[in-house]
Amino acid sequence: MSIFVRIWFGFSLVLLIGSFFILSSLQQQIKPNIRQVVEDTLADNANMIAALVADDIANGIVQTPEFDQKMQATLSRVLDAKIWNMQKSAIHQNVYITDQHGRVIYDSTGQYTGQDFSRWNDIYLTLRGQYGVRSTRTDPRDENSSAMYVAAPVIYHNELIGVVSLGKKGQSVQPYIEAAQHQMLIKASIVVVFSLLLCGFVAWWLKRSIEKVRQYALALAANRQQQPYFYSARELNDLAHAITTMRQQLEDRAYVEHYVHTLTHELKSPLTAIHASAELLEEALPPDDQQYFARQIQQQTHRLQDLVERLLLLAKLEKTDEDFELQTVDLKSLMQNSLAQRKGIIQQRQIEVQTSFNAACLIQAEPFWLGQALANLLDNAISFTPAGKTLTIALEHSAQQLVLNIINQGPAIPDYALSHIFERYYSLPRPDTGLKSTGLGLTLVKEVLDKHQATITIENRADGVAVSIYFSA
């Protein structure tokens, strides 16, 4: 079961259980609340009728047919009232009146006249100066058959001469109860459905956020990834930051171990050569041999220095997570400066340099790192260009891109080496000396150009090797 389903199920279960208990409690409160309103209305009406019929009871008019006709005409009036979308067309109340002893002297239903009601709570309590009310079922097994009776004392010349009791059947208010319950159920269902959808959205958001952190953590094993950011989720941001910190610490340790092993391996050969040359120089050697071994020491020392400098540059570049701060750079000026710095070695190797630059050669770049990359490419091209041959540097500008071509007339790159040319420590022997370089120059070039979103290609041509770099215009 996915975490999304679990979170949504947990939220939904809590919501449904809470909604069930709250809705049940409210549904149970509807019926007593409506009955309380009915009781309040009956109490008002009973007291008003008691005041109106006091003279009739004192004068014995209540027991006459004329009084009954008036009451029946009143109770049978046709109504046209719409109460809360419920149509009311008739009066649903019963009236009975007792004397001061609790005997019924008038009953609107005609069933109980002459009976002794002095033991019913509504009459019993009212005759004793208390509030009298009762609820009685006509069918003890049917809750809906109950009727509520509220009594009021009849006072005439400050004497209690009788009791008026108004009755209302529960069935007359049942439609209001059911309508209220139905409306509450509909609204509660809408709220529950909306809440379930909201829970689903929250669960999906949590699942998606956790999934992003998981994917981020997995992706760190292969390469660098931009740390995700979550709005209104400080804990997830802290978790992602902790993973980044942990990755950096582990990577730093592995990085140091890797470079220590690499540096140890790469230092062995030049150090061995220096050590052997130094031992031989301690002996009496002919001047030519002494110069040869001295040059060996110089060459190997220069190789060690070049290795350390390039390793430091590559380490600094690879440990930079942030993007370069780009600025407008004139590629033409950058190439001319690099060529000027290498004028001596170019003349020494008797290489002819041909340049072709357009007027507009402006790009967005980081000057230092792009300069390092171009310097490495020039050093590489000069090393593989035999004496008397030509090194061509051209800039071609179009609406979409700017292309820098560095073409040297030298030996072709073997086919087996073309796919490894940018690998770390991979190097080919120089044609004039047979020595290999550190194998870090083109690796540094590739890293720098990747950060500039530039593309580099190296291919063999009929008369040499061409390096092409494509910058976005």
Coordinates of C-alpha atoms in Angstrom, one line a residue:
M1 CA 0.0 0.0 0.0
S2 CA 1.5 3.3 -1.1
I3 CA 2.0 6.1 1.5
F4 CA -0.5 8.2 -0.4
V5 CA -3.3 5.6 0.3
R6 CA -2.2 5.2 3.9
I7 CA -2.2 8.9 4.7
W8 CA -5.5 9.5 2.9
F9 CA -7.1 6.5 4.5
G10 CA -5.9 7.7 8.0
F11 CA -7.2 11.2 7.5
S12 CA -10.5 9.9 6.0
L13 CA -11.0 7.4 8.8
V14 CA -10.6 10.1 11.5
L15 CA -12.8 12.4 9.5
L16 CA -15.6 9.9 9.0
I17 CA -15.6 8.7 12.6
G18 CA -15.7 12.2 13.9
S19 CA -18.4 13.2 11.4
F20 CA -20.5 10.2 12.3
F21 CA -20.5 11.0 16.0
I22 CA -21.1 14.7 15.5
L23 CA -23.9 14.1 13.0
S24 CA -25.5 11.5 15.2
S25 CA -25.4 13.9 18.2
L26 CA -26.9 16.7 16.2
Q27 CA -29.6 14.5 14.7
Q28 CA -30.6 13.3 18.1
Q29 CA -30.8 17.0 19.3
I30 CA -33.2 18.0 16.5
K31 CA -36.3 16.2 17.9
P32 CA -36.0 17.5 21.5
N33 CA -35.2 21.0 20.3
I34 CA -38.3 21.1 18.1
R35 CA -40.4 19.7 20.9
Q36 CA -39.1 22.4 23.2
V37 CA -40.3 25.0 20.8
V38 CA -43.7 23.3 20.5
E39 CA -44.0 23.2 24.3
D40 CA -43.1 26.8 24.5
T41 CA -45.8 27.7 22.0
L42 CA -48.4 25.5 23.7
A43 CA -47.6 27.1 27.0
D44 CA -48.2 30.6 25.5
N45 CA -51.4 29.5 23.8
A46 CA -52.8 27.7 26.9
N47 CA -52.4 30.8 29.1
M48 CA -54.0 33.0 26.5
I49 CA -57.0 30.6 26.1
A50 CA -57.3 30.3 29.9
A51 CA -57.6 34.0 30.2
L52 CA -60.2 34.2 27.4
V53 CA -62.5 31.4 28.7
A54 CA -62.4 32.4 32.4
D55 CA -65.8 34.2 32.2
D56 CA -67.3 31.4 30.2
I57 CA -66.2 28.8 32.8
A58 CA -67.5 31.0 35.7
N59 CA -70.9 31.4 33.9
G60 CA -71.2 27.8 32.9
I61 CA -71.1 28.6 29.2
V62 CA -68.3 26.1 28.4
Q63 CA -70.7 23.2 28.6
T64 CA -73.2 24.6 26.1
P65 CA -73.4 23.6 22.4
E66 CA -72.8 27.2 21.4
F67 CA -69.3 27.1 23.0
D68 CA -68.5 23.8 21.4
Q69 CA -69.6 25.2 18.0
K70 CA -67.3 28.2 18.4
M71 CA -64.3 26.0 19.4
Q72 CA -64.9 23.5 16.6
A73 CA -65.2 26.3 14.1
T74 CA -61.9 27.8 15.4
L75 CA -60.0 24.4 15.4
S76 CA -61.3 23.5 11.9
R77 CA -60.2 26.7 10.2
V78 CA -58.5 26.1 6.9
L79 CA -55.0 27.6 6.8
D80 CA -52.7 28.4 3.9
A81 CA -49.3 28.8 5.5
K82 CA -45.9 27.7 4.2
I83 CA -43.6 27.2 7.1
W84 CA -40.0 26.3 6.1
N85 CA -41.1 24.9 2.8
M86 CA -43.8 22.8 4.6
Q87 CA -47.4 23.5 3.7
K88 CA -49.8 23.9 6.7
S89 CA -53.5 23.7 5.9
A90 CA -55.1 22.9 9.3
I91 CA -54.8 23.5 13.0
H92 CA -53.4 20.4 14.8
Q93 CA -54.3 21.1 18.4
N94 CA -56.8 19.6 20.9
V95 CA -58.3 21.4 23.9
Y96 CA -59.8 20.2 27.0
I97 CA -61.0 22.1 30.1
T98 CA -61.4 20.8 33.6
D99 CA -63.0 22.3 36.7
Q100 CA -61.1 23.0 39.9
H101 CA -61.3 19.3 40.8
G102 CA -59.8 18.0 37.6
R103 CA -63.0 16.7 36.0
V104 CA -63.3 17.4 32.3
I105 CA -66.1 19.9 31.5
Y106 CA -65.1 20.4 27.9
D107 CA -63.1 18.3 25.3
S108 CA -62.7 19.4 21.7
T109 CA -62.5 15.7 20.6
G110 CA -65.7 14.8 22.5
Q111 CA -64.1 11.7 24.0
Y112 CA -63.2 12.6 27.6
T113 CA -66.0 15.0 28.8
G114 CA -67.0 14.0 32.4
Q115 CA -63.8 12.0 33.1
D116 CA -61.5 12.6 36.0
F117 CA -58.1 13.9 34.8
S118 CA -56.9 15.0 38.2
R119 CA -54.2 12.4 38.2
W120 CA -52.7 13.4 34.8
N121 CA -49.5 15.5 35.3
D122 CA -50.7 18.5 33.3
I123 CA -53.8 18.8 35.5
Y124 CA -52.3 17.5 38.7
L125 CA -49.4 20.0 38.8
T126 CA -51.4 23.0 37.6
L127 CA -54.0 22.5 40.3
R128 CA -51.2 22.7 42.8
G129 CA -49.8 25.9 41.4
Q130 CA -47.0 24.3 39.4
Y131 CA -46.2 24.2 35.7
G132 CA -48.1 21.3 34.3
V133 CA -47.0 19.3 31.2
R134 CA -47.2 15.7 30.1
S135 CA -46.4 13.5 27.1
T136 CA -48.6 10.4 26.5
R137 CA -48.4 7.7 23.8
T138 CA -51.7 6.4 22.4
D139 CA -49.7 3.3 21.4
P140 CA -47.0 2.5 24.0
R141 CA -45.0 0.7 21.3
D142 CA -45.0 3.6 18.8
E143 CA -42.8 6.6 19.6
N144 CA -44.5 8.7 17.0
S145 CA -48.0 8.2 18.6
S146 CA -47.1 10.5 21.6
A147 CA -48.9 13.7 22.2
M148 CA -47.8 16.7 24.3
Y149 CA -50.2 18.5 26.7
V150 CA -49.4 21.8 28.3
A151 CA -51.8 23.2 30.9
A152 CA -52.6 26.7 32.3
P153 CA -54.7 27.7 35.3
V154 CA -58.0 29.5 34.8
I155 CA -58.2 32.3 37.4
Y156 CA -61.4 34.2 38.0
H157 CA -61.5 36.9 40.7
N158 CA -58.2 35.6 42.1
E159 CA -59.6 32.1 42.5
L160 CA -58.6 28.9 40.6
I161 CA -61.8 27.7 38.9
G162 CA -60.3 25.3 36.3
V163 CA -57.5 24.3 34.0
V164 CA -57.1 24.6 30.2
S165 CA -54.9 22.0 28.6
L166 CA -53.7 22.2 25.0
G167 CA -52.5 19.0 23.3
K168 CA -50.5 18.5 20.1
K169 CA -49.7 15.2 18.5
G170 CA -46.1 14.4 17.8
Q171 CA -47.0 13.4 14.2
S172 CA -47.9 17.0 13.4
V173 CA -44.3 18.1 14.0
Q174 CA -42.6 15.0 12.6
P175 CA -42.4 16.4 9.1
Y176 CA -40.4 19.4 10.4
I177 CA -38.1 17.0 12.3
E178 CA -37.6 14.8 9.2
A179 CA -37.0 17.9 7.0
A180 CA -34.4 19.3 9.4
Q181 CA -32.7 16.0 9.7
H182 CA -32.7 15.6 5.9
Q183 CA -31.3 19.1 5.3
M184 CA -28.6 18.5 8.0
L185 CA -27.7 15.1 6.3
I186 CA -27.3 16.7 2.9
K187 CA -25.1 19.6 4.2
A188 CA -23.1 17.2 6.3
S189 CA -22.6 14.9 3.3
I190 CA -21.4 17.9 1.2
V191 CA -19.0 18.9 4.0
V192 CA -17.7 15.3 4.3
V193 CA -17.2 14.9 0.6
F194 CA -15.3 18.2 0.4
S195 CA -13.3 17.3 3.4
L196 CA -12.4 13.9 1.9
L197 CA -11.2 15.7 -1.3
L198 CA -9.2 18.1 0.8
C199 CA -7.7 15.2 2.7
G200 CA -6.9 13.5 -0.6
F201 CA -5.2 16.7 -1.8
V202 CA -3.2 17.0 1.5
A203 CA -2.2 13.3 1.3
W204 CA -1.2 13.8 -2.4
W205 CA 0.9 16.8 -1.5
L206 CA 2.6 15.0 1.3
K207 CA 3.2 12.0 -0.9
R208 CA 4.5 14.1 -3.8
S209 CA 6.8 16.1 -1.5
I210 CA 8.2 12.9 0.2
E211 CA 8.6 11.3 -3.3
K212 CA 10.6 14.4 -4.4
V213 CA 12.9 14.0 -1.4
R214 CA 13.2 10.3 -2.1
Q215 CA 14.0 10.8 -5.8
Y216 CA 16.5 13.5 -4.8
A217 CA 18.2 11.2 -2.3
L218 CA 18.4 8.4 -5.0
A219 CA 19.7 10.8 -7.6
L220 CA 22.5 12.0 -5.4
A221 CA 24.0 8.5 -5.7
A222 CA 24.6 9.1 -9.4
N223 CA 25.2 12.8 -9.9
R224 CA 24.5 16.3 -8.4
Q225 CA 20.9 17.4 -8.2
Q226 CA 19.3 20.8 -7.4
Q227 CA 18.0 20.6 -3.8
P228 CA 14.1 20.8 -4.0
Y229 CA 12.3 23.5 -2.1
F230 CA 8.9 23.0 -0.5
Y231 CA 6.6 26.0 0.3
S232 CA 5.1 25.9 3.8
A233 CA 7.0 22.7 4.7
R234 CA 10.0 23.6 6.8
E235 CA 10.5 20.1 8.0
L236 CA 10.8 18.7 4.4
N237 CA 13.2 21.5 3.5
D238 CA 15.3 20.6 6.6
L239 CA 15.3 17.0 5.6
A240 CA 16.4 17.8 2.0
H241 CA 19.1 20.1 3.4
A242 CA 20.3 17.4 5.8
I243 CA 20.5 14.9 2.9
T244 CA 22.5 17.5 0.9
T245 CA 24.8 18.1 3.8
M246 CA 25.3 14.3 4.4
R247 CA 26.0 13.9 0.7
Q248 CA 28.5 16.6 0.7
Q249 CA 30.3 15.2 3.7
L250 CA 30.4 11.7 2.2
E251 CA 31.4 13.0 -1.2
D252 CA 34.1 15.2 0.3
R253 CA 35.5 12.2 2.0
A254 CA 35.3 10.0 -1.1
Y255 CA 36.7 12.9 -3.2
V256 CA 39.7 13.3 -0.9
E257 CA 40.4 9.6 -0.9
H258 CA 40.0 9.4 -4.7
Y259 CA 42.4 12.3 -5.3
V260 CA 44.9 11.0 -2.7
H261 CA 45.0 7.6 -4.5
T262 CA 45.2 9.3 -7.9
L263 CA 47.9 11.7 -6.9
T264 CA 49.9 8.9 -5.3
H265 CA 49.7 6.9 -8.4
E266 CA 50.5 9.8 -10.8
L267 CA 53.5 10.9 -8.6
K268 CA 55.2 7.6 -8.6
S269 CA 56.6 7.7 -12.2
P270 CA 58.0 11.3 -12.1
L271 CA 59.4 10.8 -8.5
T272 CA 61.0 7.6 -9.5
A273 CA 62.6 9.3 -12.5
I274 CA 63.8 12.2 -10.4
H275 CA 65.2 9.9 -7.8
A276 CA 67.1 7.8 -10.3
S277 CA 68.5 10.8 -12.1
A278 CA 69.6 12.4 -8.9
E279 CA 71.4 9.2 -7.8
L280 CA 73.2 9.0 -11.2
L281 CA 74.2 12.7 -10.9
E282 CA 76.0 11.9 -7.7
E283 CA 78.5 9.8 -9.7
A284 CA 81.2 11.1 -12.0
L285 CA 79.5 11.3 -15.4
P286 CA 80.4 12.8 -18.7
P287 CA 79.1 16.4 -19.2
D288 CA 76.5 15.2 -21.9
D289 CA 75.1 12.6 -19.5
Q290 CA 75.0 15.1 -16.7
Q291 CA 73.0 17.5 -18.9
Y292 CA 70.6 14.7 -19.9
F293 CA 69.8 13.7 -16.4
A294 CA 69.4 17.3 -15.3
R295 CA 66.9 17.9 -18.1
Q296 CA 65.1 14.7 -16.9
I297 CA 64.8 16.2 -13.5
Q298 CA 63.5 19.5 -14.9
Q299 CA 61.0 17.8 -17.1
Q300 CA 59.7 15.5 -14.3
T301 CA 59.5 18.5 -11.9
H302 CA 57.6 20.5 -14.5
R303 CA 55.2 17.5 -14.9
L304 CA 54.7 17.3 -11.2
Q305 CA 54.0 21.0 -10.9
D306 CA 51.6 20.8 -13.9
L307 CA 49.8 17.8 -12.4
V308 CA 49.3 19.5 -9.0
E309 CA 48.1 22.7 -10.5
R310 CA 45.6 21.0 -12.8
L311 CA 44.3 18.7 -10.0
L312 CA 43.7 21.8 -7.8
L313 CA 41.9 23.6 -10.6
L314 CA 39.7 20.5 -11.5
A315 CA 38.9 19.9 -7.8
K316 CA 37.9 23.6 -7.4
L317 CA 35.7 23.4 -10.4
E318 CA 34.0 20.1 -9.5
K319 CA 33.3 21.1 -5.9
T320 CA 31.4 24.3 -7.1
D321 CA 27.7 23.5 -6.9
E322 CA 26.6 27.0 -7.8
D323 CA 26.2 28.1 -11.4
F324 CA 28.8 30.5 -12.8
E325 CA 28.1 34.2 -12.6
L326 CA 28.1 35.0 -16.3
Q327 CA 29.1 38.4 -17.8
T328 CA 29.6 39.7 -21.2
V329 CA 33.0 38.4 -22.6
D330 CA 34.7 39.2 -25.9
L331 CA 35.7 35.7 -27.1
K332 CA 38.0 37.3 -29.7
S333 CA 40.0 39.2 -27.0
L334 CA 40.1 36.1 -24.8
M335 CA 41.7 34.1 -27.7
Q336 CA 44.1 36.8 -28.6
N337 CA 45.3 37.1 -25.0
S338 CA 45.8 33.3 -24.8
L339 CA 47.8 33.3 -28.1
A340 CA 49.9 36.3 -26.9
Q341 CA 50.9 34.4 -23.7
R342 CA 52.1 31.5 -25.9
K343 CA 53.9 33.5 -28.5
G344 CA 57.3 32.2 -27.3
I345 CA 56.5 28.5 -27.4
I346 CA 54.8 29.0 -30.8
Q347 CA 57.9 30.7 -32.2
Q348 CA 60.1 28.1 -30.6
R349 CA 58.2 25.3 -32.3
Q350 CA 58.1 27.2 -35.6
I351 CA 54.3 26.9 -35.8
E352 CA 52.3 29.3 -38.1
V353 CA 49.1 30.6 -36.5
Q354 CA 46.3 31.8 -38.7
T355 CA 43.3 33.5 -37.2
S356 CA 39.9 34.5 -38.5
F357 CA 37.7 36.5 -36.2
N358 CA 34.4 38.2 -36.8
A359 CA 33.8 41.7 -35.4
A360 CA 30.9 40.6 -33.1
C361 CA 32.2 37.8 -30.8
L362 CA 30.4 38.7 -27.5
I363 CA 29.1 35.8 -25.3
Q364 CA 27.8 35.4 -21.8
A365 CA 30.6 33.5 -19.8
E366 CA 32.7 33.4 -16.7
P367 CA 36.0 34.9 -17.9
F368 CA 38.4 33.0 -15.6
W369 CA 37.1 29.5 -16.2
L370 CA 36.5 30.0 -19.9
G371 CA 40.1 31.4 -20.2
Q372 CA 41.4 28.2 -18.4
A373 CA 39.5 26.0 -20.8
L374 CA 40.8 27.9 -23.9
A375 CA 44.3 27.8 -22.6
N376 CA 44.2 24.1 -22.2
L377 CA 42.9 23.6 -25.7
L378 CA 45.6 25.8 -27.1
D379 CA 48.3 24.0 -25.2
N380 CA 47.0 20.7 -26.4
A381 CA 46.8 21.9 -30.1
I382 CA 50.3 23.4 -29.9
S383 CA 51.7 20.1 -28.4
F384 CA 50.3 18.1 -31.3
T385 CA 51.3 20.4 -34.1
P386 CA 54.7 19.5 -35.7
A387 CA 57.2 22.2 -36.6
G388 CA 56.5 24.1 -39.7
K389 CA 52.8 23.2 -39.7
T390 CA 49.8 25.5 -39.3
L391 CA 47.4 26.1 -36.4
T392 CA 44.1 27.7 -37.5
I393 CA 41.8 29.5 -35.1
A394 CA 38.4 30.8 -36.5
L395 CA 35.3 32.2 -35.1
E396 CA 32.0 31.8 -37.0
H397 CA 28.9 33.8 -35.9
S398 CA 25.3 33.1 -36.8
A399 CA 21.9 34.1 -35.5
Q400 CA 21.7 30.9 -33.3
Q401 CA 25.2 30.2 -32.2
L402 CA 28.9 31.2 -32.1
V403 CA 31.4 28.5 -33.2
L404 CA 35.1 28.5 -32.2
N405 CA 37.2 26.2 -34.4
I406 CA 40.8 25.2 -33.5
I407 CA 42.4 23.2 -36.3
N408 CA 46.0 21.9 -36.1
Q409 CA 47.9 20.1 -38.9
G410 CA 49.1 17.1 -36.9
P411 CA 48.7 13.4 -36.5
A412 CA 45.2 12.0 -36.4
I413 CA 43.7 10.8 -33.1
P414 CA 43.4 7.0 -33.2
D415 CA 39.9 5.7 -33.5
Y416 CA 40.1 3.8 -30.2
A417 CA 41.0 7.0 -28.4
L418 CA 38.3 9.3 -29.7
S419 CA 35.7 8.0 -27.3
H420 CA 38.0 8.4 -24.3
I421 CA 39.5 11.7 -25.1
F422 CA 37.7 13.6 -22.3
E423 CA 38.2 10.9 -19.6
R424 CA 40.3 11.8 -16.5
Y425 CA 44.0 10.9 -16.8
Y426 CA 43.6 9.7 -20.4
S427 CA 46.4 11.0 -22.5
L428 CA 48.2 10.3 -25.8
P429 CA 52.0 10.6 -26.2
R430 CA 53.2 13.8 -27.8
P431 CA 54.6 13.2 -31.3
D432 CA 57.9 15.0 -30.7
T433 CA 58.8 13.8 -27.2
G434 CA 56.7 10.6 -26.8
L435 CA 55.7 11.8 -23.3
K436 CA 52.2 11.9 -22.0
S437 CA 50.5 14.8 -20.2
T438 CA 48.6 14.7 -17.0
G439 CA 45.4 13.7 -18.8
L440 CA 43.4 16.4 -17.0
G441 CA 43.4 19.2 -19.5
L442 CA 40.5 18.1 -21.7
T443 CA 38.6 16.9 -18.6
L444 CA 38.8 20.4 -17.2
V445 CA 37.7 21.8 -20.6
K446 CA 34.6 19.6 -20.7
E447 CA 33.6 20.5 -17.2
V448 CA 33.9 24.2 -17.9
L449 CA 32.0 24.1 -21.2
D450 CA 29.2 22.0 -19.6
K451 CA 28.7 24.7 -17.0
H452 CA 28.5 27.2 -19.9
Q453 CA 25.9 25.0 -21.7
A454 CA 28.4 24.9 -24.6
T455 CA 29.1 21.8 -26.7
I456 CA 32.6 20.6 -27.8
T457 CA 33.4 18.1 -30.6
I458 CA 36.8 16.7 -31.7
E459 CA 37.2 15.0 -35.1
N460 CA 39.9 13.9 -37.4
R461 CA 40.3 15.7 -40.8
A462 CA 42.4 14.9 -43.8
D463 CA 45.2 17.2 -42.7
G464 CA 44.9 17.1 -38.9
V465 CA 42.5 17.4 -36.0
A466 CA 39.6 19.9 -35.6
V467 CA 38.1 21.0 -32.2
S468 CA 34.8 22.9 -32.5
I469 CA 33.0 24.6 -29.6
Y470 CA 29.4 25.8 -30.0
F471 CA 28.2 28.7 -27.8
S472 CA 24.6 30.0 -27.7
A473 CA 24.4 33.3 -29.4

